[in-house]
Structures are given as C-alpha cells and as structure tokens.
Coordinates of C-alpha atoms and ligand atoms in Angstrom, one line a residue:
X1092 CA -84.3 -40.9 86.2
X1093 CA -83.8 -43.5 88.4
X1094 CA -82.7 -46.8 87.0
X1095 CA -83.6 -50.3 87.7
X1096 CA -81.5 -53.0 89.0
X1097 CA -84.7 -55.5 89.2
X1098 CA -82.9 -57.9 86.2
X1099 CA -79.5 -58.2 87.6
X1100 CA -80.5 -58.3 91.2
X1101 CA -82.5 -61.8 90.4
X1102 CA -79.2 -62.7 88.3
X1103 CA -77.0 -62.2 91.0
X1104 CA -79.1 -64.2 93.5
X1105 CA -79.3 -66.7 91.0
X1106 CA -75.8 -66.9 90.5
X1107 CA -74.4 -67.0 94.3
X1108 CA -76.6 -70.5 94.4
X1109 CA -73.4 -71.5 92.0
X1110 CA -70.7 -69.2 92.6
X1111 CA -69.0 -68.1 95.5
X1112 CA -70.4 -64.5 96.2
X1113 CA -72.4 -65.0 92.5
X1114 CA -68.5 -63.6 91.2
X1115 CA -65.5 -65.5 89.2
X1116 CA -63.4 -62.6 90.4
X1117 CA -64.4 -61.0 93.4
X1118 CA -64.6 -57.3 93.5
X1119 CA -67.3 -57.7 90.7
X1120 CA -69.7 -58.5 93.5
X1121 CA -69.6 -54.7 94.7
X1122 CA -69.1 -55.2 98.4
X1123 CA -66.8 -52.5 98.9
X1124 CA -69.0 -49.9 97.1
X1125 CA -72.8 -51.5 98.2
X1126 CA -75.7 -52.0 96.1
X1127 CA -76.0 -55.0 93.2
X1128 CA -73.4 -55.3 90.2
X1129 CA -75.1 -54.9 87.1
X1130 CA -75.6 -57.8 84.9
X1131 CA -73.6 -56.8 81.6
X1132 CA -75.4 -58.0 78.2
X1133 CA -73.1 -56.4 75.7
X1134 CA -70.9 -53.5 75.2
X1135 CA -70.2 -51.4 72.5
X1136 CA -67.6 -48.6 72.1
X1137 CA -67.6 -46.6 75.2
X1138 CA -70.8 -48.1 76.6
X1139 CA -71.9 -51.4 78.9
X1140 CA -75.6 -52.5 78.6
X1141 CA -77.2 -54.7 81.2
X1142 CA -79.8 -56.7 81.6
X1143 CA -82.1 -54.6 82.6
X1144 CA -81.6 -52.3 79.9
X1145 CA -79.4 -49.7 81.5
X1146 CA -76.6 -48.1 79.5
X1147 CA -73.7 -47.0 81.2
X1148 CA -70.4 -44.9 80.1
X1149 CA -67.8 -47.5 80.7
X1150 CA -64.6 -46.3 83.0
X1151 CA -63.6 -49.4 83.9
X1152 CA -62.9 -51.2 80.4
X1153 CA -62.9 -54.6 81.5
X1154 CA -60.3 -53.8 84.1
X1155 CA -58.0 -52.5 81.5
X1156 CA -58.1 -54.0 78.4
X1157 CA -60.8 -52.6 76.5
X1158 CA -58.2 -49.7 74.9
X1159 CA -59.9 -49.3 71.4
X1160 CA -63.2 -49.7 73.2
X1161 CA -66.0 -52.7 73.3
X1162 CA -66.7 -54.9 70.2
X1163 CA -63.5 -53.3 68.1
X1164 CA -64.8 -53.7 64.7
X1165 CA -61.2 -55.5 63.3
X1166 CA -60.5 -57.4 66.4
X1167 CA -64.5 -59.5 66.4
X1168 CA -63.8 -60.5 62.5
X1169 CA -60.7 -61.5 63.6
X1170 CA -62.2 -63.4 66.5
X1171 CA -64.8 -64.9 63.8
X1172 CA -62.3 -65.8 61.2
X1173 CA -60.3 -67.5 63.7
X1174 CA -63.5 -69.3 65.8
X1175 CA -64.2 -70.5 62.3
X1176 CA -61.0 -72.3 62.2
X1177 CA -61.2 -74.2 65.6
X1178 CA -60.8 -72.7 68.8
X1179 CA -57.5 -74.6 69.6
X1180 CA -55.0 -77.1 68.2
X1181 CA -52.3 -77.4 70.9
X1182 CA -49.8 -77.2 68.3
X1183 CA -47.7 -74.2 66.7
X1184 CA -49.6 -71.5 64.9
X1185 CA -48.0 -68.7 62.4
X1186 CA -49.7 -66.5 64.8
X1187 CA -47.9 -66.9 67.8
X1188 CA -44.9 -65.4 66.0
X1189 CA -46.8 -62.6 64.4
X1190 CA -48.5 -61.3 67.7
X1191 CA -44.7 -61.7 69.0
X1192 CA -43.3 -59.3 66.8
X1193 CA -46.0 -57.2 67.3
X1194 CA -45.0 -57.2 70.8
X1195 CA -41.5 -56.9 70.2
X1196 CA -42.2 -53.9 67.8
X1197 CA -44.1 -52.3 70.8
X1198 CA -41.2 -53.7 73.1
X1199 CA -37.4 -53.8 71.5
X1200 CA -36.5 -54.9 75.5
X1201 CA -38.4 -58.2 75.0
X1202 CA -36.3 -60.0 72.9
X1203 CA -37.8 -63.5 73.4
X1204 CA -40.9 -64.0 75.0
X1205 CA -43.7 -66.9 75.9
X1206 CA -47.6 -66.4 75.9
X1207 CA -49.8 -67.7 78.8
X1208 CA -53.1 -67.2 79.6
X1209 CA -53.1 -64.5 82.0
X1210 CA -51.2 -61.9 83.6
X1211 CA -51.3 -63.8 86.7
X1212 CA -49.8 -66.6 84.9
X1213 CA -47.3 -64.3 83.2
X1214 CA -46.1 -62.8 86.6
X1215 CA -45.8 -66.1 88.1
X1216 CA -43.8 -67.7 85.0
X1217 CA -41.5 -64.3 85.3
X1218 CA -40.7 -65.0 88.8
X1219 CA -39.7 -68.9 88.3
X1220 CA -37.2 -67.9 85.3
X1221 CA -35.6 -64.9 87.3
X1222 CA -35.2 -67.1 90.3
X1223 CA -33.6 -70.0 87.9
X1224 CA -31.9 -67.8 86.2
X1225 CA -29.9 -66.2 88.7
X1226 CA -30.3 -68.9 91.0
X1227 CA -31.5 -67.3 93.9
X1228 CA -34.8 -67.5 96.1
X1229 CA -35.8 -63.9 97.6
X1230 CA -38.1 -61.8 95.7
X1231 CA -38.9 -58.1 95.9
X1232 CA -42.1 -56.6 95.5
X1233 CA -44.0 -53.9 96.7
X1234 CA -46.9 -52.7 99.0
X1235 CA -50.1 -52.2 97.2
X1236 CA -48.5 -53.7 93.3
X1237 CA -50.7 -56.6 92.4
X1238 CA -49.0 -59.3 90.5
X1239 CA -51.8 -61.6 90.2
X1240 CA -52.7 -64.4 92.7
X1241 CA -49.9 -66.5 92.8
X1242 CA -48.9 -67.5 95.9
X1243 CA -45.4 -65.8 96.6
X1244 CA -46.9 -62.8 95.2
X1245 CA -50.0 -62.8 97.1
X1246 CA -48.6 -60.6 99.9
X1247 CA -49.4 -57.1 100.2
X1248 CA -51.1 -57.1 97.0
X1249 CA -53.3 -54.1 96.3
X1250 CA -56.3 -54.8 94.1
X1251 CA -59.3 -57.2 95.9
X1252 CA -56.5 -57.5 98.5
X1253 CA -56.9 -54.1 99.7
X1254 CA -60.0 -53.3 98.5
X1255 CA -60.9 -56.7 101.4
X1256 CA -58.7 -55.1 103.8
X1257 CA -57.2 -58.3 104.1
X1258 CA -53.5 -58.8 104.6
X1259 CA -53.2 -61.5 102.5
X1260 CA -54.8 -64.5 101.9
X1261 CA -55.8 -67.9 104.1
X1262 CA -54.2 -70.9 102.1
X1263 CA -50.8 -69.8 101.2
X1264 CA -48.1 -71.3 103.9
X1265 CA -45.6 -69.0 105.3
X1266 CA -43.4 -71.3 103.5
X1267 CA -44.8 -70.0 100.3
X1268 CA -43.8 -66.3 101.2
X1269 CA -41.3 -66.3 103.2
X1270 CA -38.7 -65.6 100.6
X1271 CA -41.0 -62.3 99.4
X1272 CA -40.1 -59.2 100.7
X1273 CA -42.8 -57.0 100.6
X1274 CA -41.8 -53.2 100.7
X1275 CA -43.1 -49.0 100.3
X1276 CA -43.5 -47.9 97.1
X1277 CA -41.5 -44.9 96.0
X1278 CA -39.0 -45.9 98.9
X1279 CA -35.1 -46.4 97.3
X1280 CA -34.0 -46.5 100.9
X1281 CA -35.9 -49.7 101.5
X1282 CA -34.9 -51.7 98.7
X1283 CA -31.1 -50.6 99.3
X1284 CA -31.5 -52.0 102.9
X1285 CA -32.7 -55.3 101.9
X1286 CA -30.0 -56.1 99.1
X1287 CA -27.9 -55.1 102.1
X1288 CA -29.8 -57.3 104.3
X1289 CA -30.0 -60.6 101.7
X1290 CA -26.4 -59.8 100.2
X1291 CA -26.5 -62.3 96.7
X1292 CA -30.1 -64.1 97.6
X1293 CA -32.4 -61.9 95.8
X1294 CA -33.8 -62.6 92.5
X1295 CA -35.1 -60.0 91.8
X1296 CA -37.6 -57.2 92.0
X1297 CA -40.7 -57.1 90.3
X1298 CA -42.9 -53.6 90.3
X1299 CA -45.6 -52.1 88.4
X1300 CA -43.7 -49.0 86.9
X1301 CA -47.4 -47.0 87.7
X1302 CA -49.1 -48.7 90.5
X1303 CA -52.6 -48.9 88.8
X1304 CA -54.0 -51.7 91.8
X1305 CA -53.5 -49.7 95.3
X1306 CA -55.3 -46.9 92.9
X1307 CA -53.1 -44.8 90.7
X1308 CA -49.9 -44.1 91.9
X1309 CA -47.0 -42.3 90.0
X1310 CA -43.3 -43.1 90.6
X1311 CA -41.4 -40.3 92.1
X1312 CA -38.8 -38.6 89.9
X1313 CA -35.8 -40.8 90.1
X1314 CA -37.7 -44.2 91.6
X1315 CA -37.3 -46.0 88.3
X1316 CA -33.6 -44.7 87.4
X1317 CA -32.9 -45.9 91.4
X1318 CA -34.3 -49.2 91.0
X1319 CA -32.7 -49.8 87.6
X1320 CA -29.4 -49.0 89.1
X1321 CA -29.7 -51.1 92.5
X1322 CA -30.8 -54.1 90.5
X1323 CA -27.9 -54.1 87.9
X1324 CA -25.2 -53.5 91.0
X1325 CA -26.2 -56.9 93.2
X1326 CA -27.0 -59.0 89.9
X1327 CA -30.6 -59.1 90.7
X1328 CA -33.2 -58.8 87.7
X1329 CA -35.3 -56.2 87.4
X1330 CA -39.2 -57.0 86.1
X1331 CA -41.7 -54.2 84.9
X1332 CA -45.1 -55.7 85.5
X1333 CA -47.0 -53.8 82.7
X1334 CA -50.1 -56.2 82.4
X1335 CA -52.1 -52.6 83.3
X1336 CA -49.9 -50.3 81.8
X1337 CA -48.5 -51.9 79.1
X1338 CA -49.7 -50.4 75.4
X1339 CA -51.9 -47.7 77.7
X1340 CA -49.7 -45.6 78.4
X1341 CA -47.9 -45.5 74.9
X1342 CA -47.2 -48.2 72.8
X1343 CA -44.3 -49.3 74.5
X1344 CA -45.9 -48.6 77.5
X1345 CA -43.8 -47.4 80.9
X1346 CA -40.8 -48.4 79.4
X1347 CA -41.5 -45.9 76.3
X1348 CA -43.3 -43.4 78.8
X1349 CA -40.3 -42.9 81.2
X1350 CA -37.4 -44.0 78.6
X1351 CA -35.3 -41.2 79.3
X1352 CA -35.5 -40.5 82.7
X1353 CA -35.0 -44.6 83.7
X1354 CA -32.1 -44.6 81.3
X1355 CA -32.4 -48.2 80.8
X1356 CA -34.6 -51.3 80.4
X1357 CA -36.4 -53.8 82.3
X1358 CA -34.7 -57.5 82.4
X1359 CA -37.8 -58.9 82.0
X1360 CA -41.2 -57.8 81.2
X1361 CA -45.0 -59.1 81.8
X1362 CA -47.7 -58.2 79.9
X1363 CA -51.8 -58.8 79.8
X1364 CA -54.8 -57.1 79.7
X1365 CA -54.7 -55.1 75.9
X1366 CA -52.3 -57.6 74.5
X1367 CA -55.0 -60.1 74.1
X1368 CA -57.8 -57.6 72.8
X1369 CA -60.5 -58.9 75.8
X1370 CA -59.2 -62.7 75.3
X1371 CA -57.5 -64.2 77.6
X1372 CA -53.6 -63.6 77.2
X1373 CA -50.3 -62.6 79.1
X1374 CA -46.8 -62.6 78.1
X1375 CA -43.6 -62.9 79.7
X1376 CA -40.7 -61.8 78.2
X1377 CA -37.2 -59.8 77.9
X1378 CA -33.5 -60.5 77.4
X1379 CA -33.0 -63.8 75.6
X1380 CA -30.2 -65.4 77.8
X1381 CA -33.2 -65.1 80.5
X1382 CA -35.7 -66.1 78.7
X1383 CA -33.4 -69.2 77.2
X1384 CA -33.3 -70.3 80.6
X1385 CA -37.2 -72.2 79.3
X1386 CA -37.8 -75.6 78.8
X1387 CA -37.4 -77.0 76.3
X1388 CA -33.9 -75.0 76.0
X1389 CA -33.4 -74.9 79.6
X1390 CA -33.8 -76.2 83.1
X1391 CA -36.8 -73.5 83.8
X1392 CA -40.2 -75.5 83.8
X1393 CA -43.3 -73.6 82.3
X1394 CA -46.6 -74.9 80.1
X1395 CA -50.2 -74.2 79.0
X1396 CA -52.6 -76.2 77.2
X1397 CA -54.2 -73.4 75.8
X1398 CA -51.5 -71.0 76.2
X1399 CA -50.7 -68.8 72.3
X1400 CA -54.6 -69.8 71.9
X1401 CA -55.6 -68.8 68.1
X1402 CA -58.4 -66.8 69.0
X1403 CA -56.8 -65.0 71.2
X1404 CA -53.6 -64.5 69.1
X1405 CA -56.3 -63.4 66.2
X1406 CA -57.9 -60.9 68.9
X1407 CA -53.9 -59.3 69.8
X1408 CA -53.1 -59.2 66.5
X1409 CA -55.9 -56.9 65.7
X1410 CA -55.4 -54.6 68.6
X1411 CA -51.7 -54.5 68.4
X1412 CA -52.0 -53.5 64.5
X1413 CA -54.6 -50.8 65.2
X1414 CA -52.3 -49.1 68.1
X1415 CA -49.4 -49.5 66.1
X1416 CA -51.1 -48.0 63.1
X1417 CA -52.8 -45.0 65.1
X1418 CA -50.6 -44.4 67.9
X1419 CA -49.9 -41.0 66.9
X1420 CA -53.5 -39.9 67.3
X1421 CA -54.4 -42.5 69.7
X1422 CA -52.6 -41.7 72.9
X1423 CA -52.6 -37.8 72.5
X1424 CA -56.6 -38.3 71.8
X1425 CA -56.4 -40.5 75.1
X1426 CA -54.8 -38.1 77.2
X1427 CA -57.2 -35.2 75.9
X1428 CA -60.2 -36.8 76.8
X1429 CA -59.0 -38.4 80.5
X1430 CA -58.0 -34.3 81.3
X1431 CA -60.9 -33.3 80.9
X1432 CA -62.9 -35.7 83.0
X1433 CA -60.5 -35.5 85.4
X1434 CA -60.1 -31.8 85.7
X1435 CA -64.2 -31.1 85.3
X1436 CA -64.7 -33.6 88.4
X1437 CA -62.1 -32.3 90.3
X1438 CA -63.3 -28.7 89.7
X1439 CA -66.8 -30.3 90.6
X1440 CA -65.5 -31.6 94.4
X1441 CA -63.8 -28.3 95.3
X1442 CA -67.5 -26.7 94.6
X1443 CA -68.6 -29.5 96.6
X1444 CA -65.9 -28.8 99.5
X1445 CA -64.7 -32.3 98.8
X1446 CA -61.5 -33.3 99.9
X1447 CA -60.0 -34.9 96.8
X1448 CA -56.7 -35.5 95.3
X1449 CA -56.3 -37.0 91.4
X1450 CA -53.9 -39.2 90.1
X1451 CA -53.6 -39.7 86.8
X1452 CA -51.6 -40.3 83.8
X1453 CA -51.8 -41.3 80.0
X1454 CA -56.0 -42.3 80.4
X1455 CA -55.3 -43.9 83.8
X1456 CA -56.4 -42.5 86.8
X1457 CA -58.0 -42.5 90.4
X1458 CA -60.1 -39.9 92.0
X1459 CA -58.9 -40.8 95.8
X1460 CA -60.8 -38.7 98.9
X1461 CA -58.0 -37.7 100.5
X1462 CA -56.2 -34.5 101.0
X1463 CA -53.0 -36.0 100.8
X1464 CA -50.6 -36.6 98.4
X1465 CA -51.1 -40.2 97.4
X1466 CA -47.5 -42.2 96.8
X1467 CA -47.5 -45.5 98.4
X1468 CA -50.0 -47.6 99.8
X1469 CA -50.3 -46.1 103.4
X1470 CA -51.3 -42.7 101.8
X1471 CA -53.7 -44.1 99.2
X1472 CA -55.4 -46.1 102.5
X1473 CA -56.0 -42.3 104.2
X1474 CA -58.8 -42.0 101.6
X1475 CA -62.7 -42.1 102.7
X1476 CA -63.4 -45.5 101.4
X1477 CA -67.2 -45.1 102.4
X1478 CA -67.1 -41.4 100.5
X1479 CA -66.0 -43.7 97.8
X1480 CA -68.8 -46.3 98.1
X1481 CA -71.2 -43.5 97.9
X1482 CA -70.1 -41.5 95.0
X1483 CA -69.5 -44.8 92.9
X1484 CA -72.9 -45.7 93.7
X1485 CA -74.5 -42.4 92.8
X1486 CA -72.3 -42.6 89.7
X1487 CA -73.9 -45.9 89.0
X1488 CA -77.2 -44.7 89.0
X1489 CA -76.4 -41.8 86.8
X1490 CA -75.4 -43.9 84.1
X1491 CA -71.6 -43.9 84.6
X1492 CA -70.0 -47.1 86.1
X1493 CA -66.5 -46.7 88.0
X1494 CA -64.5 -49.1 89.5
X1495 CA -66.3 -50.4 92.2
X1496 CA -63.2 -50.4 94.4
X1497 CA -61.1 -47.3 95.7
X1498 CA -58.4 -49.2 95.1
X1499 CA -58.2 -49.3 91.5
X1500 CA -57.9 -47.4 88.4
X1501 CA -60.0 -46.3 86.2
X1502 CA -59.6 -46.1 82.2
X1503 CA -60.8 -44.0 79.3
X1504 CA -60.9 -45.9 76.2
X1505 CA -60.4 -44.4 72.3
X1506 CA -64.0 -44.5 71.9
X1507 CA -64.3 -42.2 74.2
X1508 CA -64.9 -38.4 73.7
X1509 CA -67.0 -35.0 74.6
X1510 CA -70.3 -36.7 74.7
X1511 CA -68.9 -39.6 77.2
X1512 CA -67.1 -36.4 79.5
X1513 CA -70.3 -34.4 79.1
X1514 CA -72.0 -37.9 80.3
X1515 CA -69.5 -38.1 83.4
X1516 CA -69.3 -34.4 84.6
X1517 CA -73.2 -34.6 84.2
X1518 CA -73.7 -37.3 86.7
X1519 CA -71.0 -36.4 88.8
X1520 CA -72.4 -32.9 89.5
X1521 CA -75.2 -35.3 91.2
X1522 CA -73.0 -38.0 92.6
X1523 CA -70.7 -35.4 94.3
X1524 CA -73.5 -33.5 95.9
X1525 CA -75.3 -36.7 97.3
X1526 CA -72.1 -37.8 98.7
X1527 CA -71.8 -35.0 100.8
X1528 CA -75.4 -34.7 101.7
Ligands
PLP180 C1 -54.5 -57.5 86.2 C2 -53.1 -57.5 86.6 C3 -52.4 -58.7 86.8 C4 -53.1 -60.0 86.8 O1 -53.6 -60.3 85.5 P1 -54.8 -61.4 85.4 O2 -55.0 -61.5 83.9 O3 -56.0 -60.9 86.1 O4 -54.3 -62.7 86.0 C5 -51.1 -58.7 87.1 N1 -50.4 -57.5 87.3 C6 -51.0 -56.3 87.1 C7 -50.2 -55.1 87.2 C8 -52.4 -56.3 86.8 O5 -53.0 -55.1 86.7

C-alpha cells in the first residue's frame, strides 16, 4: 500500500537548484507537515495525479478555487476557444463586461468593479481606493485574516505567515505598517477602542467574513452586524475580503450567507480564487462613488497589463454560469458531502482519544487538534501543530492530500461525493491511529 514519492522527490531537488525552497508559493514545499510535496501531473474532478503515478482525493482544490472540480468540462473549451484567439490584447474585450455582470448577479453590493490578477492584487487595490476615498491613512485588519502579500497587509497575516511562525515579514519598513492596526478576531471591543483611539484617521477595516487562512474560523453571532455598524458611525469603509469565500459559500458568498443577520452590505468587496475558474483573477469592487474614485475617472491610481485577461475572463465566465445555473443543487450537494467527511473523521478521533475540534461551514473546514473552541487566532495557535504534520502525512500516504498547513482550510469540491468520503474516512481510520501511536 505504500506509495512512492521517488519522481517528485528528484523534481523537487531539481527544482530548489532554481527556485527558492523548489516552491513559487511557499507552503507548497511541505515544511510544516514534513516529507516531499508531490509533483502534480494533472487533475481531474475530485482527484490530483503526480508524477509518480499516485492519485490522490483532492481537499485542497488549488487553495480554493477548484469549486466545480479539476478540468471543468465548459470552463477548458472555454479556455481553448479563447487560447485560440490570442492570449492577450491589452485592449477592451466584451468579456470583461460579461464576467462583470456575472459577478454583479452573484454580488448586487458590487456595483462597479475592476479585475486584476490576483486576490493579493485585489486586496491591495481595495485598500488604496478606501484610503483615497475617504482620505484617510489607518487601516484595520485582523489577527490571523490573510489579505495577500502586500506590504501594509503583511502583518499578522495568517496563511504561510502562521503556518512560518513568523510575525511578519523581513523587507517591509515599519513605515509601510505603521498605519495598520492589527487586531483579535471576533473582538467588537477592540475595534470600538481603536476608532476611539484614531478618532477620523481610519480608512477602513478590511476582514475575511469566515477566516479561511488562520484555519477556519466562524464569526460569532453579532460580529458582522457590530462591525457593519461601527464602520458606518465613524465614516470608515467596510471591505469583505471574500477571495476564499466568495461563490463557496453560496453564490453571493458571506454576504448572501449571513444577509440577514449582518443587515447590511460591505462598501467594498474583493474577490479571487473561483472567479477566475483556476486562471489567474481578482476583483475589487462595490459602491460606485468608491469605486469612481479610479483613474481614469478619479485621482485613485491602479493598472495591469494583463489584468481582465481573455483567457481568464473565458475560464470565469464558465464557472460563474455553471454556479449560477446549479446553485440550487450545488451548495446543498456541497454541504452534504463536507458533513459527512467531517462528522466520520471526527467520530474517528474520539475512537482514537484524539483531542479535536471541527470548524466548518458551507464545504470549508479545518480539523484543528485542540480541545478548545477555536475563534481567533490565539485559540487556533493552541492546536498540536506536529499532531497535524503527522496526520497530514499519513493522510498523504493513504491517498488523500490535505492542506499541508494547520493553518488553512480545507475544500470539498462538486465533484466530490460517497466514493471520495468513503476514500477519506478510509485513510483516516489509518492516519488517526498512526498519529497517536
Ligand atoms: C488567497 C487569498 C488572498 C490572496 O490571493 P492571491 O490570489 O493568492 O494573491 C487574499 N485574501 C484571501 C482571503 C485569500 O484567501
């Protein structure tokens, strides 16, 4: 039964002769869980194959955006037509405005909106039009909410961050942060002391409405509503960072999730991940008198060469019509199939006499090794992080590949069902029991 990892271990040696750790991004190179990263070849529905011929159930999803599962049928011959066409004209495309309503369909609170290339790019672009729109400098975010790695949003920031144990990161100035206020998650009291600490300086404050990069993390009844209201009574903007959630957790994502108990929307909204299919795209977007703060209407710089890329408005097109379209059997379908993983496992580690608490909603979750209750980053940090490492990697080599960090969510696609949870409680009945032993 045991695989081998003989292929992607010369691969990865190989590759660290050119890239820093053999990675682009770096909690691919496994550090935090041990053992070598398999070398992917191609993916299909619910499944990765590597190079060594391995198949694994995927729970990962390319981080998030594989929501209709690997090698969607509509979105490649959308891809193909497109390719066909040229890959890029860095001019105006019928597209851009199609994938736009789309988005808007999905999202009535983004009224106007630009595409980048990345959520990190969206994130950053959000920031810089909140802060000229309102004219002020301090930012809010929050312990453990990743935001992608610009610099003033580099602090605190969940994800590789945490998964590194590093504070931060070396090459971004003090200067660069110090108008970031980093704060608890789930913590009203907080955010009320530093509007009252910054009275008419702060932008605005910019969460992810589900923490998906500290782990998963729910908001606490009332956190949303609360933010919502402290944000509209100092004139500060509020941003839902939904590059994870967004179109995962309903169409409209948190804002549709938990419309009536925030009783209100987001001023501004970022998107990634599933928008763009598996091609690189991010979107930032919301009220238009913000958003008409943009060059070329207004004094608000932002640009990309490759940014409403025709491939990869062809890719969002097709995934955005599909969820649309199937919604109604889509997310219930979702939901179905992430309970039962996550109940079967968590049934499995109380056999086991695992300490283990589960977060999850929509087809998000995080299997943390805790006892706690998981809420903010300090509780999601009590977790056995080397427990972790060892049930990911016996996971691995039972043919069912996890996020290789504690500190991240993992993600059941629509290609998933009973076989792929008979696959997972399978090897976690192994996994669990050579954890412990
Ligand atoms: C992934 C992610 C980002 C960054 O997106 P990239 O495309 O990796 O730059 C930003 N915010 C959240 C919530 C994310 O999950």
């Amino acid at each position: 039964m045991a695989l081998s990892f003989a292929r992607s271990a010369q691969l990865q040696q190989r590759a660290e002769g050119f890239l820093p750790g053999g990675v682009d991004s770096p909690v691919r190179a496994f550090r935090a869980v041990g053992g070598h990263p398999p070398f992917v070849e191609r993916a299909e529905g619910a499944y990765l194959f590597d190079a060594d011929g391995n198949r694994f159930v995927d729970m990962f999803g390319s981080w998030g955006p594989m929501l209709l599962g690997h090698a969607f049928p509509p979105a490649v011959a959308a891809i193909r037509e497109a390719a066909g066409k040229s890959a890029s004209f860095g001019a105006s495309t019928a597209a851009e405005a199609d994938l736009a309503e789309l988005v808007q369909r999905c999202y009535p609170s983004v009224q106007k909106m630009r595409f980048v290339s990345s959520g990190t790019e969206a994130c950053m672009s959000a920031i810089r039009v909140a802060r000229g729109f309102t004219g002020r400098n301090f930012i809010i975010k929050f312990e453990g909410c990743y935001h992608g790695h610009a610099d003033a949003l580099l602090v605190k920031a969940g994800s590789g961050i945490a998964t590194f144990g590093i504070p931060g990161s070396a090459g971004v100035p003090a200067e660069t942060v110090m108008h970031t206020l980093a704060l608890p998650y789930n913590d009203l009291a907080a955010v009320e002391a530093a509007f009252a600490a910054h009275p008419d300086q702060i932008a605005c404050v910019i969460l992810e409405p589900v923490v998906g990069n500290a782990g998963t993390i729910l908001p606490e009844p009332g956190y949303l509503k609360g933010l919502r209201e402290i944000t509209w009574k100092h004139g500060a903007l509020l941003i839902f960072d939904e590059v994870m959630v967004g179109f995962r957790l309903a169409a409209g994502g948190a804002q549709e999730f938990f419309a009536e108990e925030i009783g209100g929307l987001p001023d501004l909204t970022t998107l990634g991940k599933i928008v763009g299919g598996g091609l690189p795209v991010g979107v930032f977007g919301g009220r238009a008198d913000v958003m008409d703060c943009l060059a070329p209407l207004g004094p608000v710089y932002q640009a990309g060469t490759l940014s409403g890329n025709p491939l990869a408005m062809a890719a969002g097109i097709a995934t955005l019509s599909a969820i649309l379209e199937g919604q109604a059997e889509i997310y219930p379908k979702l939901e179905e199939t992430t309970t039962a993983i996550v109940e079967g496992v968590a049934k499995l580690a109380a056999q086991e006499g695992i300490a283990m608490t589960t977060n999850m909603v929509g087809s998000m979750f995080t299997w943390f090794f805790t006892p706690q209750r998981v809420t903010d980053f300090a509780s999601a940090a009590t977790s056995d992080t080397a427990m972790f490492a060892r049930f990911h990697r016996g996971m691995l080599e039972r043919g069912v590949w996890l996020p290789p960090s504690q500190y991240e969510a993992a993600f059941v696609s629509a290609a998933h069902g009973e076989v792929e949870v008979e696959l997972v409680l399978e090897a976690a009945k192994g996994a669990l029991k050579a954890a412990v032993s």
